[in-house]
mmCIF file of C-alpha atoms in Angstrom:
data_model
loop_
_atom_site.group_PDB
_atom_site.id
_atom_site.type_symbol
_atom_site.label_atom_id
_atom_site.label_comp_id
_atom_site.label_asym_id
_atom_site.label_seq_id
_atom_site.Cartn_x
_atom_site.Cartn_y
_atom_site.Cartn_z
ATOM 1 C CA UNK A 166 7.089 -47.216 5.374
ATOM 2 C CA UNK A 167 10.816 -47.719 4.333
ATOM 3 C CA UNK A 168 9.589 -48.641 1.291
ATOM 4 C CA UNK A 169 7.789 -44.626 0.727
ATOM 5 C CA UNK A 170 10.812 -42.962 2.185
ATOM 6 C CA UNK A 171 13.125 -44.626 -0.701
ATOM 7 C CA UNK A 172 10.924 -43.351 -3.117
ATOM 8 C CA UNK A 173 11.033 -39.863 -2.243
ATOM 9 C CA UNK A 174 14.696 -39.553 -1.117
ATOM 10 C CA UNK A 175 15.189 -41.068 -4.699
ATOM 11 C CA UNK A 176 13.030 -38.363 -6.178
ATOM 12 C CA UNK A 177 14.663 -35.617 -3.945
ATOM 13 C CA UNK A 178 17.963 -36.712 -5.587
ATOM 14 C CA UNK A 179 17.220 -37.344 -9.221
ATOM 15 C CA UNK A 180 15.009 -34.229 -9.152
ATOM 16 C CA UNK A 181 18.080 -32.286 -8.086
ATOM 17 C CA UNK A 182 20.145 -33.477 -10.270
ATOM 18 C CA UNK A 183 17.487 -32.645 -13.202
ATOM 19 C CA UNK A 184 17.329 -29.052 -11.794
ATOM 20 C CA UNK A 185 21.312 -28.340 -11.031
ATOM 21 C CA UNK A 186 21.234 -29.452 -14.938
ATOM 22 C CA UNK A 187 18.723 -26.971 -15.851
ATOM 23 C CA UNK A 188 19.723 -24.045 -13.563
ATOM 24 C CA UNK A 189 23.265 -24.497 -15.581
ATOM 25 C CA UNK A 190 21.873 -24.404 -19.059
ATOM 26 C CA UNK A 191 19.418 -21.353 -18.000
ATOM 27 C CA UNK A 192 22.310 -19.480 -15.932
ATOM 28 C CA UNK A 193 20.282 -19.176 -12.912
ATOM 29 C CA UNK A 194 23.511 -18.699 -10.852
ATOM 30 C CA UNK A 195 23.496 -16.918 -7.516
ATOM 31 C CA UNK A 196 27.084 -15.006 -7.479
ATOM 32 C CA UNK A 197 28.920 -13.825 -4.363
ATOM 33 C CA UNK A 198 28.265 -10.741 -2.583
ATOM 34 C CA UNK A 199 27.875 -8.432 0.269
ATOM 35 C CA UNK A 200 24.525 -9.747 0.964
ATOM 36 C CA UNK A 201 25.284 -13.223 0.304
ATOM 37 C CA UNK A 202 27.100 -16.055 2.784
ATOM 38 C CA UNK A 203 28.987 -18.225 -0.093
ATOM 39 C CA UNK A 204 32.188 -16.787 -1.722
ATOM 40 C CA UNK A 205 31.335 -19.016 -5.128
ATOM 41 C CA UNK A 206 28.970 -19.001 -8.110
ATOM 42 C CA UNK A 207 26.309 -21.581 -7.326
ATOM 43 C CA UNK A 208 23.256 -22.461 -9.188
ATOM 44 C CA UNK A 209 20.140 -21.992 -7.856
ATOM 45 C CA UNK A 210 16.585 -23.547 -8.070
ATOM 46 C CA UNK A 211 16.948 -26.966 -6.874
ATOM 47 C CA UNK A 212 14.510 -27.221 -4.177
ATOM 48 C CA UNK A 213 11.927 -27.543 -7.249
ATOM 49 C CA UNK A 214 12.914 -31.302 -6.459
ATOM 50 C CA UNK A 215 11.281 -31.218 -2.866
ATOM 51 C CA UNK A 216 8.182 -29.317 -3.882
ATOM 52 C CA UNK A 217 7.870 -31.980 -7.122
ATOM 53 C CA UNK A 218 8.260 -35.172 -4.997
ATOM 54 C CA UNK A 219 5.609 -33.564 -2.028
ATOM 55 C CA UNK A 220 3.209 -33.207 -4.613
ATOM 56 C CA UNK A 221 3.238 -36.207 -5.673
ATOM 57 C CA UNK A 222 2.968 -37.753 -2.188
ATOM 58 C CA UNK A 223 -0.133 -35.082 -1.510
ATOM 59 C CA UNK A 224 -2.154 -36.829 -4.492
ATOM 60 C CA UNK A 225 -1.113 -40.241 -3.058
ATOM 61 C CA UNK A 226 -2.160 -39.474 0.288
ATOM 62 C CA UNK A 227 -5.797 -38.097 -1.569
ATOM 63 C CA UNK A 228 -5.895 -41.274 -3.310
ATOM 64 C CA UNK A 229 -5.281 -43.425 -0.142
ATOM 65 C CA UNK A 230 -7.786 -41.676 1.703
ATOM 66 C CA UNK A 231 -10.475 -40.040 0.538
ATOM 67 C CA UNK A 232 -12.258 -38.334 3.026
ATOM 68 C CA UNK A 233 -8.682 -36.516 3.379
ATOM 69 C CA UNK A 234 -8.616 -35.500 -0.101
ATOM 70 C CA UNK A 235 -10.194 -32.347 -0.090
ATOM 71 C CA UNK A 236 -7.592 -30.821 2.873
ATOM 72 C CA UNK A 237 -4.933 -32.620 0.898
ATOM 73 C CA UNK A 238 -5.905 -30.615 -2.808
ATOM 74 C CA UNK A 239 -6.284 -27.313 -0.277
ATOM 75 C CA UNK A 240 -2.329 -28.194 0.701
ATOM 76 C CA UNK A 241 -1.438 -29.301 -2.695
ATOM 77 C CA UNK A 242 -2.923 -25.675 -4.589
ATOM 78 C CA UNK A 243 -1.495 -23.471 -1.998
ATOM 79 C CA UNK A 244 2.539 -25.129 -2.342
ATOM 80 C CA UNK A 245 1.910 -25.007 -6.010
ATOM 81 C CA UNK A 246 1.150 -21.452 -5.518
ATOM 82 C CA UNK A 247 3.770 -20.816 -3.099
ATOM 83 C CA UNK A 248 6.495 -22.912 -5.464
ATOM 84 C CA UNK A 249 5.054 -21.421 -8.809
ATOM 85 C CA UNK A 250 5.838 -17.624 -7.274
ATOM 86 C CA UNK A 251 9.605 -18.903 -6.135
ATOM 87 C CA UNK A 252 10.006 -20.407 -9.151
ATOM 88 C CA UNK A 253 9.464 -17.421 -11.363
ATOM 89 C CA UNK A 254 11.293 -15.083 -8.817
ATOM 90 C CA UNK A 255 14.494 -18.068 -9.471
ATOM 91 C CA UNK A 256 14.293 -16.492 -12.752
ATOM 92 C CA UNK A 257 13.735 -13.155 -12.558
ATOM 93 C CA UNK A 258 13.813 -10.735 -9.024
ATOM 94 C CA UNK A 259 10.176 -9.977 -8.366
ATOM 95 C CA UNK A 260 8.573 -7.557 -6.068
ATOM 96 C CA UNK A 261 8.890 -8.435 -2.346
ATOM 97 C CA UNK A 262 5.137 -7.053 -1.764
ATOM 98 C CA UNK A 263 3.732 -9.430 -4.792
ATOM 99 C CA UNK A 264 5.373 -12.377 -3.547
ATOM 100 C CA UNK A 265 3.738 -11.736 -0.211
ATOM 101 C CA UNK A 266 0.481 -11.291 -1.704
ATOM 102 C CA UNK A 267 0.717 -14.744 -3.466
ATOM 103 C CA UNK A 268 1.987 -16.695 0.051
ATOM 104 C CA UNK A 269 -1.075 -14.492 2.138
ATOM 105 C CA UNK A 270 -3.489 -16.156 -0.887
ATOM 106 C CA UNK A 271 -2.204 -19.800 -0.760
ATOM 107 C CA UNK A 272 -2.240 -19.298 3.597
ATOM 108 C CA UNK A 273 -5.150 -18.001 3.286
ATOM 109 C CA UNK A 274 -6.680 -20.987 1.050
ATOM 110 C CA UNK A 275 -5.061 -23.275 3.304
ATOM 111 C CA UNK A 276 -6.617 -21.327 6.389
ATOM 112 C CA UNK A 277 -9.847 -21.545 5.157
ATOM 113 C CA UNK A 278 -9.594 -25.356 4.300
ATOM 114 C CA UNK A 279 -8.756 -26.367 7.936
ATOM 115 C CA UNK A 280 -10.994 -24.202 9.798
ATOM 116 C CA UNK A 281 -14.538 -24.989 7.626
ATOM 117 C CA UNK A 282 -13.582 -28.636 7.344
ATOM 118 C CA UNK A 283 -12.771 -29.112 11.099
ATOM 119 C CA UNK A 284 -15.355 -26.983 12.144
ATOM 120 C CA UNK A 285 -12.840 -25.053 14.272
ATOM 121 C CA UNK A 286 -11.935 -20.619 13.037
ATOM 122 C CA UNK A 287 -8.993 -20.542 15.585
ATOM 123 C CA UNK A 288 -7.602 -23.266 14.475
ATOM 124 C CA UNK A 289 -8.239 -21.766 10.673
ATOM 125 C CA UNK A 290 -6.496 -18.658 11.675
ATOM 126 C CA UNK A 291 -3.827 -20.268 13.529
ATOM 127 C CA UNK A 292 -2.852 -22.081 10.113
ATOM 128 C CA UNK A 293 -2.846 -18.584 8.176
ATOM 129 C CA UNK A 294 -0.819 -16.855 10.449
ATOM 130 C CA UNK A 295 1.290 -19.818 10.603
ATOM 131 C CA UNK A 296 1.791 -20.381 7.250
ATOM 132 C CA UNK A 297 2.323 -17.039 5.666
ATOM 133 C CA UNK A 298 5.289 -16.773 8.625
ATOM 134 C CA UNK A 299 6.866 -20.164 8.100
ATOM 135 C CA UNK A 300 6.968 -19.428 4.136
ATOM 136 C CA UNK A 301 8.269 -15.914 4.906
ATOM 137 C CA UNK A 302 10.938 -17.638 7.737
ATOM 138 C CA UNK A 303 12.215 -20.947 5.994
ATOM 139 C CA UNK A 304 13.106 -18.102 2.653
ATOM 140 C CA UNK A 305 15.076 -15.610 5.382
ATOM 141 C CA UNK A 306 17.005 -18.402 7.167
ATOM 142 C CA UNK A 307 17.677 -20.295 3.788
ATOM 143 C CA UNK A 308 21.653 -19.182 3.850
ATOM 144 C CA UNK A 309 24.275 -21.267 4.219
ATOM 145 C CA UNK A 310 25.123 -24.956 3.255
ATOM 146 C CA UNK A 311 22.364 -27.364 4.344
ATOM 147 C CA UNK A 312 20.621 -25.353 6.770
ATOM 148 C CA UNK A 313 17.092 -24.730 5.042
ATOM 149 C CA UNK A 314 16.489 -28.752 4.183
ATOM 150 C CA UNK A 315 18.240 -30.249 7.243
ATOM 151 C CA UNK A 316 15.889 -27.932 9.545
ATOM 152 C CA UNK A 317 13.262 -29.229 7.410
ATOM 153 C CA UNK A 318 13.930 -32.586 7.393
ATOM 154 C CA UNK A 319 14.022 -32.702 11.338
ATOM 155 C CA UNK A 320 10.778 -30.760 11.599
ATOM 156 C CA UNK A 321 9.237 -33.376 9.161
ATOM 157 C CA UNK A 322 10.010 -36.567 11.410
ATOM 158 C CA UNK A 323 8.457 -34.816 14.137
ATOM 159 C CA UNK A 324 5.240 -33.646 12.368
ATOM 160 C CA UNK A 325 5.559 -37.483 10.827
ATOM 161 C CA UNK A 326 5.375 -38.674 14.698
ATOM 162 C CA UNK A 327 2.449 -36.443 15.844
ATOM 163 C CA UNK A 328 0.517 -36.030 13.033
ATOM 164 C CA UNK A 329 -1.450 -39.375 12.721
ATOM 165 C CA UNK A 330 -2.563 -42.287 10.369
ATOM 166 C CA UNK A 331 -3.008 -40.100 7.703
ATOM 167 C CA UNK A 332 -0.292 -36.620 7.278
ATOM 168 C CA UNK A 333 2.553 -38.566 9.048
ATOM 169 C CA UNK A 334 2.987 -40.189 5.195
ATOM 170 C CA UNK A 335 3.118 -36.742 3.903
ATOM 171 C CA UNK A 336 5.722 -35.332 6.699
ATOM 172 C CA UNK A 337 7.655 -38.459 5.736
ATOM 173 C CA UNK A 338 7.739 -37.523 1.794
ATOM 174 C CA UNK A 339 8.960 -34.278 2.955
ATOM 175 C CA UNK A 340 11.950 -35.692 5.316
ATOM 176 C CA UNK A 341 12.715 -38.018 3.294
ATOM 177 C CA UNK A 342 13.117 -35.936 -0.676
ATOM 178 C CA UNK A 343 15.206 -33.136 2.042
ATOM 179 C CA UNK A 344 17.336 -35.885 2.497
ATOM 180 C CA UNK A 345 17.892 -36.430 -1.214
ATOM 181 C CA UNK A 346 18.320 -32.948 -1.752
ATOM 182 C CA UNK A 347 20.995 -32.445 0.975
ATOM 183 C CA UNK A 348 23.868 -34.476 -0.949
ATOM 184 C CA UNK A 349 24.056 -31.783 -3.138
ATOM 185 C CA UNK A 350 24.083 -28.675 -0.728
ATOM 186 C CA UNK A 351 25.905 -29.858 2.374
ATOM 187 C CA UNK A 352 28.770 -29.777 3.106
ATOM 188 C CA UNK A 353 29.294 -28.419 -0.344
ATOM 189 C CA UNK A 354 26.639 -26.739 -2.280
ATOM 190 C CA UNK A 355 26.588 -27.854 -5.850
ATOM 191 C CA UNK A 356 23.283 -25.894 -5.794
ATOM 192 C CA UNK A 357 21.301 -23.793 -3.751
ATOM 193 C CA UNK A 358 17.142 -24.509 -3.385
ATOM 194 C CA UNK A 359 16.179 -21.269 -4.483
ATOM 195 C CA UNK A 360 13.135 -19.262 -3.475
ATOM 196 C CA UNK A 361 11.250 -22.427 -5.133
ATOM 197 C CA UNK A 362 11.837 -24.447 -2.474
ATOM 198 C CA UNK A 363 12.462 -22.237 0.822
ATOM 199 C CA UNK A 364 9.137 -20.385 0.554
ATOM 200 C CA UNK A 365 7.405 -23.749 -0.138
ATOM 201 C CA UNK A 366 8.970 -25.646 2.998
ATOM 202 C CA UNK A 367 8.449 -23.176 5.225
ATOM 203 C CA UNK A 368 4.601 -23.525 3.767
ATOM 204 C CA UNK A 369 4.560 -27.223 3.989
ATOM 205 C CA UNK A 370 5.940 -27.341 7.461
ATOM 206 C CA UNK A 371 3.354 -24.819 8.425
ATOM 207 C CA UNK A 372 0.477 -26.694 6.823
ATOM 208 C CA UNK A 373 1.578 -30.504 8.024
ATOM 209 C CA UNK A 374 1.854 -29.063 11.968
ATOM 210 C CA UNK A 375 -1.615 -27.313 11.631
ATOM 211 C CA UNK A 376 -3.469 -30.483 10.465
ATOM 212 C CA UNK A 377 -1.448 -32.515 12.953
ATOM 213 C CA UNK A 378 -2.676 -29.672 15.843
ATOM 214 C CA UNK A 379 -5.940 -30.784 14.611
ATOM 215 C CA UNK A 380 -5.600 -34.390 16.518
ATOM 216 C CA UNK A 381 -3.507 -32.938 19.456
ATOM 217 C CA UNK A 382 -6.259 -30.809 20.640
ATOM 218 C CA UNK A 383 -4.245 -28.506 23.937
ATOM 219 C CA UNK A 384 -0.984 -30.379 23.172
ATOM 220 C CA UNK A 385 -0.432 -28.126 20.027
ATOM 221 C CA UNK A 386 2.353 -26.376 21.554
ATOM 222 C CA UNK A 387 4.126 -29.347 21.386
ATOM 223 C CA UNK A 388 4.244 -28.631 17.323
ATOM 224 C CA UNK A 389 6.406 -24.750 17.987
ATOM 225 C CA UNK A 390 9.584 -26.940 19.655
ATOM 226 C CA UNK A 391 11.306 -28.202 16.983
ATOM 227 C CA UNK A 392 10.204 -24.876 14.980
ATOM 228 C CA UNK A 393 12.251 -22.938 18.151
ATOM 229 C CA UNK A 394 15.664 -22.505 16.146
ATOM 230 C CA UNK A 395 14.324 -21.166 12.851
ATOM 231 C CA UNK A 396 11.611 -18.812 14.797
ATOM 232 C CA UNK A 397 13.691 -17.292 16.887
ATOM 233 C CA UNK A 398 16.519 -16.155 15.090
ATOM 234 C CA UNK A 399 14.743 -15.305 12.100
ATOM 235 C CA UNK A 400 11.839 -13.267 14.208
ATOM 236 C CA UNK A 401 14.650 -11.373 16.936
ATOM 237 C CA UNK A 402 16.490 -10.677 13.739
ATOM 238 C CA UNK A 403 13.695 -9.418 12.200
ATOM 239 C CA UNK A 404 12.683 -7.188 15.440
ATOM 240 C CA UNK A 405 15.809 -5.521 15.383
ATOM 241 C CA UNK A 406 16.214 -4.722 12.127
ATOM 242 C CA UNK A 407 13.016 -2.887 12.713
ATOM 243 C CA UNK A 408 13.965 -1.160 15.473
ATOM 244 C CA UNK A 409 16.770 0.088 13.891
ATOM 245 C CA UNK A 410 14.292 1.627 11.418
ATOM 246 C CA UNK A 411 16.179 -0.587 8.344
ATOM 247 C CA UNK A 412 14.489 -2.163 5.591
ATOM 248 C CA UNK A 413 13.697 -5.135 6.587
ATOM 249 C CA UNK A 414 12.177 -6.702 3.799
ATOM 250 C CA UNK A 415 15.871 -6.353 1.399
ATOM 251 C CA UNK A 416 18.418 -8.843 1.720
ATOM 252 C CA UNK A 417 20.899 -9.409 4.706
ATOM 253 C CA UNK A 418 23.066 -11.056 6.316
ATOM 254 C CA UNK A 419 22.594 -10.035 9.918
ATOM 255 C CA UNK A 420 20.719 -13.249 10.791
ATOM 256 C CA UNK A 421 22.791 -15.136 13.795
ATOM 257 C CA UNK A 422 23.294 -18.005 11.841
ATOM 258 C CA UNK A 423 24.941 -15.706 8.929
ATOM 259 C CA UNK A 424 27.118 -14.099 11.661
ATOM 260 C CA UNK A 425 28.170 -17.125 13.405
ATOM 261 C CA UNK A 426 28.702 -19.101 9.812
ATOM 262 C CA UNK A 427 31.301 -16.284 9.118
ATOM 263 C CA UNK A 428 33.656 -17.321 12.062
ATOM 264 C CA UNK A 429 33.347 -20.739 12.212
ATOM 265 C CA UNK A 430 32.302 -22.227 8.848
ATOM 266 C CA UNK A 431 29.050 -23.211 7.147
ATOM 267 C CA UNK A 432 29.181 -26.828 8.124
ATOM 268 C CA UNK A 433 29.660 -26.692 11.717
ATOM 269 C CA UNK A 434 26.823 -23.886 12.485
ATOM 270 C CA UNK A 435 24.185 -25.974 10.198
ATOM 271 C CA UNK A 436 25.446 -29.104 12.522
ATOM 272 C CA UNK A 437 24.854 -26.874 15.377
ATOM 273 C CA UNK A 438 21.414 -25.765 14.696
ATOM 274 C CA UNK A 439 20.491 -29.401 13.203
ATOM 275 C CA UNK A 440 21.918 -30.489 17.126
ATOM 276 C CA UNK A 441 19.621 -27.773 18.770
ATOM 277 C CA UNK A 442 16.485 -28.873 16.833
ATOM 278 C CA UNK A 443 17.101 -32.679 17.014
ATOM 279 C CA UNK A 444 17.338 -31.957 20.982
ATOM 280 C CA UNK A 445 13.888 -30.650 20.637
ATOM 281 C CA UNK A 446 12.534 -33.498 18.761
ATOM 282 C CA UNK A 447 14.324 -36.230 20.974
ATOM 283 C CA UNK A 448 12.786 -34.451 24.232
ATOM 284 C CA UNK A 449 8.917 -34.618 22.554
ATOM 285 C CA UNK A 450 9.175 -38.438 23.241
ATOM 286 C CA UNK A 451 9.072 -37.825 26.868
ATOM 287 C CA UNK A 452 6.758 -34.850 27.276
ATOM 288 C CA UNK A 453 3.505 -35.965 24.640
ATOM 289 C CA UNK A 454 1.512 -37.400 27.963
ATOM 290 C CA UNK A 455 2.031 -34.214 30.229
ATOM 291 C CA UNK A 456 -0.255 -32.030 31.321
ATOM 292 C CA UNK A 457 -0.631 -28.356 28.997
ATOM 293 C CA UNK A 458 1.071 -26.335 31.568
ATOM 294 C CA UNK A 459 4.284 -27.993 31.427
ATOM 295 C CA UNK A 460 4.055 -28.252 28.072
ATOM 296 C CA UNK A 461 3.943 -24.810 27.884
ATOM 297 C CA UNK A 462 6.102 -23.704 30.306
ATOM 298 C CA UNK A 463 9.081 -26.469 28.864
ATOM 299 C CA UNK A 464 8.200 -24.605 25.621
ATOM 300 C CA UNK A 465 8.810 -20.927 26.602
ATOM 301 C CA UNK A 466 12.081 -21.971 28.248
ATOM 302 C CA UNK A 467 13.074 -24.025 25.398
ATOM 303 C CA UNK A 468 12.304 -20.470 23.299
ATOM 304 C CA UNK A 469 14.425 -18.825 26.021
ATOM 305 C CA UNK A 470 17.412 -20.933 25.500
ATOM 306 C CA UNK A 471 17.420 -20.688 21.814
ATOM 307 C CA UNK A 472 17.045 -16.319 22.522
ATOM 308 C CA UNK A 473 20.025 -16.685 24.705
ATOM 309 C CA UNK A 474 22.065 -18.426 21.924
ATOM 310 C CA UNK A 475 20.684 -16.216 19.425
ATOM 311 C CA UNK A 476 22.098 -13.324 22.344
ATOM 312 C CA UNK A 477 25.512 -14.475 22.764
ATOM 313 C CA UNK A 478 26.398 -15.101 18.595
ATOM 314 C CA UNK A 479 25.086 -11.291 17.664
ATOM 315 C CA UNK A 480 27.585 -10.230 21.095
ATOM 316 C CA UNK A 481 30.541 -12.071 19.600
ATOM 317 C CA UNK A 482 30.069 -10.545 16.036
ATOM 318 C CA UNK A 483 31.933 -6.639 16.098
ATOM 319 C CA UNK A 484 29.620 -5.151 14.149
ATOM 320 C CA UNK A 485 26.000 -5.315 12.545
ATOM 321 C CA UNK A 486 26.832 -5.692 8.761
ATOM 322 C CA UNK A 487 23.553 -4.689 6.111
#
């Protein structure tokens, strides 16, 4: 096991370093701005690294186990889908509504996948809906330093511990290349992941919890905890955007996270939210063997807390800024 996590922390990091190279010699620099949360040029792009090194654990993980390998090629096409869409937008600013399109296709393929070869349609749907909203909420709350992969990286050791013999290998790969990548964003970003990589976390988080919900049977709730600090401020954020009749879909920085990051600093909100989801993870150990009700209940609560948070950092902030 140690043995695969050194492997793909040491792709994470030489991949990184082959993409901060790149992003310089192409100029794909994200400058300061209104709508941005860093005050210097920074290059973007470099979570091609983490989508690169999960790929090539996906084929490994086909390889190892072949009756696997056709859910494992359904994951594999719809990140490269997901990751090939970022990539280009890295480049050049494409429509919001065709990058959508391409993250409801690869959900959808992914979808499909689970629910025909487990025999189960809600559990089909259930990995649609999540997927197009983790790719959609892993790109909004993909901000400030370190926030995006250390989010991930906690979410991955959790899917590693409940998603069995086979996909806990692939949520390690994904832990353990975030971990490679974070040297070079936190506490100082030497370069940002890009849409590349956001959009394609948020997918592969959202794909590795749906095949682990597939072993957990009612305990699947148990999967939405550690997710708690991501969904909630990126979906109340969302909500009231809406409400306020804005455009939703443009660039922000209204998110809690952004508003809190402005008083206080980039590194200690990211340690913050890292603290908040790392509570969640610890507190699975003790709840896995309960019956669904608590589980349920301990979840809504735990979604409560993190709304109250998300509450008391939009209070503290004067005003709303676009």
């Amino acid at each position: 096991m140690w043995a695969w996590i050194a492997i793909y922390a040491a792709l994470g990091a030489a991949g990184t370093w082959l993409a901060r190279a790149y992003a310089l010699h192409r100029r794909m620099i994200d400058e300061p701005g209104e709508r941005r949360s860093h005050s210097v040029a920074t290059p973007r792009g470099g979570g091609i690294a983490i989508v690169a090194a999960l790929l090539i654990a996906t084929v490994a993980v086909g390889v190892r186990f072949p009756s696997h390998a056709p859910l494992a090629a359904a994951f594999g096409l719809g990140l490269v889908l997901i990751a090939g869409i970022g990539w280009i937008d890295d480049h050049r600013p494409l429509s919001p509504w065709l990058r959508l399109g391409v993250h409801a296709a690869a959900a959808a393929l992914l979808g499909v996948a689970v629910g025909t070869i487990h025999g189960e349609a809600w559990l089909g749907l259930a990995t649609f809906a999540l997927a197009i909203g983790l790719t959609n909420v892993w790109n909004f709350m993909d901000g400030i330093n370190g926030l995006a992969a250390s989010q991930a990286a906690l979410v991955a050791l959790a899917l590693a511990w409940l998603g069995g013999p086979v996909w806990s290998w692939l949520a390690l790969a994904l832990a353990a290349a975030c971990l490679g990548f974070l040297p070079f964003n936190f506490p100082r970003a030497r370069i940002f992941m890009g849409d590349v990589g956001s959009g394609a976390i948020g997918y592969a988080a959202a794909g590795l919890a749906a095949l682990a919900a597939s072993g957990l049977g009612s305990r699947s709730a148990l999967l939405l905890w550690p997710l708690a600090a991501f969904m909630v401020d990126a979906g109340l954020t969302l909500l009231s955007r809406v409400r306020r009749g804005e455009r939703w879909w443009t660039p922000h920085t209204q998110h809690a996270y952004q508003a809190w990051a402005r008083r206080i600093g980039h590194t200690r909100v990211t340690l913050a939210y890292g603290a908040f989801t790392l509570l969640a993870v610890v507190s699975l150990r003790y709840v896995t063997e309960v019956r669904t009700g608590f589980i349920l209940g301990m979840g809504a609560a735990w979604y409560m807390s993190g709304a109250f948070f998300w509450w008391l950092i939009r209070q503290a902030e004067p005003r709303d800024r676009d």
